[in-house]
Short mmCIF file of C-alpha atoms in Angstrom, two decimals:
data_model
loop_
_atom_site.label_atom_id
_atom_site.label_comp_id
_atom_site.label_asym_id
_atom_site.label_seq_id
_atom_site.Cartn_x
_atom_site.Cartn_y
_atom_site.Cartn_z
CA MET E 1029 -13.37 -3.02 -26.95
CA ALA E 1030 -10.41 -2.29 -24.67
CA ARG E 1031 -9.90 1.32 -23.58
CA HIS E 1032 -6.65 2.85 -22.30
CA LEU E 1033 -7.28 5.32 -19.46
CA PRO E 1034 -4.33 7.30 -18.11
CA ILE E 1035 -3.51 6.85 -14.44
CA ILE E 1036 -3.51 10.23 -12.71
CA THR E 1037 -0.60 10.36 -10.25
CA SER E 1038 0.21 12.97 -7.63
CA TYR E 1039 2.12 14.77 -10.43
CA GLY E 1040 -0.62 14.33 -13.01
CA ILE E 1041 -0.44 12.22 -16.15
CA LEU E 1042 2.91 10.77 -17.22
CA SER E 1043 3.58 11.04 -20.97
CA GLY E 1044 6.37 10.45 -23.43
CA ARG E 1045 9.12 7.94 -24.10
CA ASP E 1046 11.56 9.86 -21.89
CA CYS E 1047 9.13 10.09 -18.96
CA VAL E 1048 9.64 6.84 -17.02
CA PHE E 1049 13.08 5.32 -16.51
CA LEU E 1050 13.50 1.87 -15.02
CA ASP E 1051 16.46 0.98 -12.81
CA ARG E 1052 15.34 -2.25 -11.14
CA VAL E 1053 12.78 -5.00 -11.60
CA SER E 1054 12.06 -7.76 -9.10
CA PHE E 1055 9.34 -10.35 -8.66
CA GLU E 1056 8.41 -11.66 -5.24
CA ASN E 1057 7.20 -15.16 -6.08
CA ARG E 1058 5.81 -15.93 -2.63
CA THR E 1059 3.45 -12.92 -2.74
CA ASN E 1060 3.10 -12.59 -6.55
CA ALA E 1061 4.25 -8.96 -6.40
CA LEU E 1062 6.12 -7.18 -9.18
CA LEU E 1063 8.33 -4.30 -8.02
CA LEU E 1064 9.61 -1.63 -10.42
CA GLU E 1065 11.96 1.15 -9.33
CA GLY E 1066 13.42 4.09 -11.20
CA SER E 1067 12.82 7.76 -11.88
CA ILE E 1068 10.23 9.91 -13.61
CA SER E 1069 11.25 12.95 -15.64
CA GLY E 1070 9.46 15.71 -13.77
CA SER E 1071 9.27 17.92 -16.85
CA LEU E 1072 7.10 15.31 -18.63
CA CYS E 1073 4.41 15.18 -15.95
CA SER E 1074 1.19 17.08 -16.64
CA ILE E 1075 1.97 18.92 -13.38
CA PRO E 1076 5.57 19.72 -14.38
CA GLN E 1077 8.44 19.49 -11.92
CA ASP E 1078 11.97 20.82 -12.28
CA VAL E 1079 13.63 17.62 -11.03
CA ASP E 1080 13.52 13.90 -11.69
CA LEU E 1081 11.25 12.03 -9.29
CA PRO E 1082 12.28 8.66 -7.83
CA TYR E 1083 9.44 6.11 -7.86
CA THR E 1084 8.56 2.65 -6.61
CA LEU E 1085 5.69 0.85 -8.32
CA ARG E 1086 4.43 -2.39 -6.79
CA PHE E 1087 1.80 -4.54 -8.49
CA ARG E 1088 0.20 -6.98 -6.03
CA GLY E 1089 -1.56 -10.26 -6.74
CA VAL E 1090 -0.03 -10.59 -10.21
CA LEU E 1091 -1.75 -13.23 -12.36
CA ALA E 1092 -0.21 -12.34 -15.72
CA LEU E 1093 2.83 -10.36 -16.81
CA ASN E 1094 4.16 -9.38 -20.23
CA MET E 1095 7.30 -7.37 -20.94
CA ILE E 1096 8.41 -6.33 -24.42
CA GLU E 1097 11.18 -4.07 -25.67
CA LEU E 1098 9.70 -0.65 -26.51
CA ASP E 1099 10.76 -0.53 -30.17
CA SER E 1100 8.99 -3.87 -30.74
CA TRP E 1101 5.75 -2.47 -29.30
CA ASN E 1102 3.09 -1.31 -31.76
CA TRP E 1103 0.06 -0.41 -29.64
CA LYS E 1104 -1.18 3.09 -28.93
CA SER E 1105 -1.66 4.19 -25.34
CA ALA E 1106 -3.20 7.19 -23.62
CA SER E 1107 -0.10 7.89 -21.50
CA SER E 1108 2.99 6.18 -20.11
CA PHE E 1109 0.91 4.57 -17.34
CA ASP E 1110 -2.60 3.40 -18.21
CA GLU E 1111 -5.30 1.12 -16.95
CA ILE E 1112 -6.83 -0.96 -19.72
CA ARG E 1113 -10.56 -1.30 -19.18
CA GLU E 1114 -12.66 -3.99 -20.86
CA SER E 1115 -9.46 -5.97 -21.30
CA ASP E 1116 -9.54 -8.90 -23.69
CA TRP E 1117 -6.50 -10.28 -21.86
CA ILE E 1118 -8.36 -10.49 -18.55
CA SER E 1119 -11.34 -12.07 -20.33
CA SER E 1120 -9.06 -14.74 -21.78
CA LEU E 1121 -7.52 -15.71 -18.44
CA GLY E 1122 -8.83 -18.62 -16.44
CA GLY E 1123 -7.66 -19.86 -13.10
CA LYS E 1124 -7.82 -17.39 -10.24
CA VAL E 1125 -8.95 -14.30 -12.17
CA THR E 1126 -11.81 -12.41 -10.50
CA LEU E 1127 -13.82 -9.27 -11.23
CA ASP E 1128 -11.38 -7.40 -8.96
CA HIS E 1129 -8.39 -7.98 -11.25
CA ARG E 1130 -7.21 -5.05 -13.35
CA HIS E 1131 -5.00 -4.69 -16.44
CA PHE E 1132 -2.23 -2.07 -16.38
CA PHE E 1133 0.19 -0.80 -19.02
CA LEU E 1134 3.50 0.91 -18.20
CA GLN E 1135 5.82 2.31 -20.86
CA THR E 1136 9.37 2.96 -19.72
CA TYR E 1137 12.22 4.35 -21.81
CA ASP E 1138 13.29 0.86 -22.91
CA ASP E 1139 10.44 -1.52 -22.14
CA VAL E 1140 6.66 -1.91 -22.00
CA PHE E 1141 5.02 -3.87 -19.19
CA GLN E 1142 1.49 -5.21 -19.11
CA VAL E 1143 0.28 -6.59 -15.80
CA VAL E 1144 -2.96 -8.21 -14.66
CA CYS E 1145 -3.12 -7.87 -10.89
CA SER E 1146 -5.40 -7.20 -7.95
CA SER E 1147 -3.90 -3.80 -7.00
CA TYR E 1148 -0.95 -1.45 -7.34
CA GLU E 1149 0.88 1.08 -5.18
CA LEU E 1150 2.81 3.95 -6.72
CA ASP E 1151 5.13 5.95 -4.49
CA ILE E 1152 6.67 9.01 -6.15
CA SER E 1153 9.18 10.93 -4.04
CA ARG E 1154 10.14 14.54 -4.45
CA ALA E 1155 13.89 14.54 -5.08
CA VAL E 1156 15.92 16.77 -2.84
CA VAL E 1157 18.12 19.23 -4.72
CA SER E 1158 21.26 20.30 -2.90
CA PRO E 1159 22.19 24.00 -3.06
#
């Protein structure tokens, strides 16, 4: 049975509908990389911050991708960014899937992404607040 495990970021676990905002999505077809950019509400991190945190999330070696509008989503998750272990989706894939592929779930304010890929990189920047 599939298990959702929260991804622990440098600011802890991300939780809540208002936690992750998405500004830009792009797919690099030549490298099969999905790039998501936006901001994280610092107050909704398990290590709270007093500012919003810009992020870049790149999934590499993408084999499968699903995006659905959040209000049409009806699955429960552990946090806003999870890894799904013992994934039925990975088990159902053929082709180039290997034991190294992983299934991720990301809930943004408007959309939910599920990605089967070989790796991810999450860069969260500390926003600079001007005096």
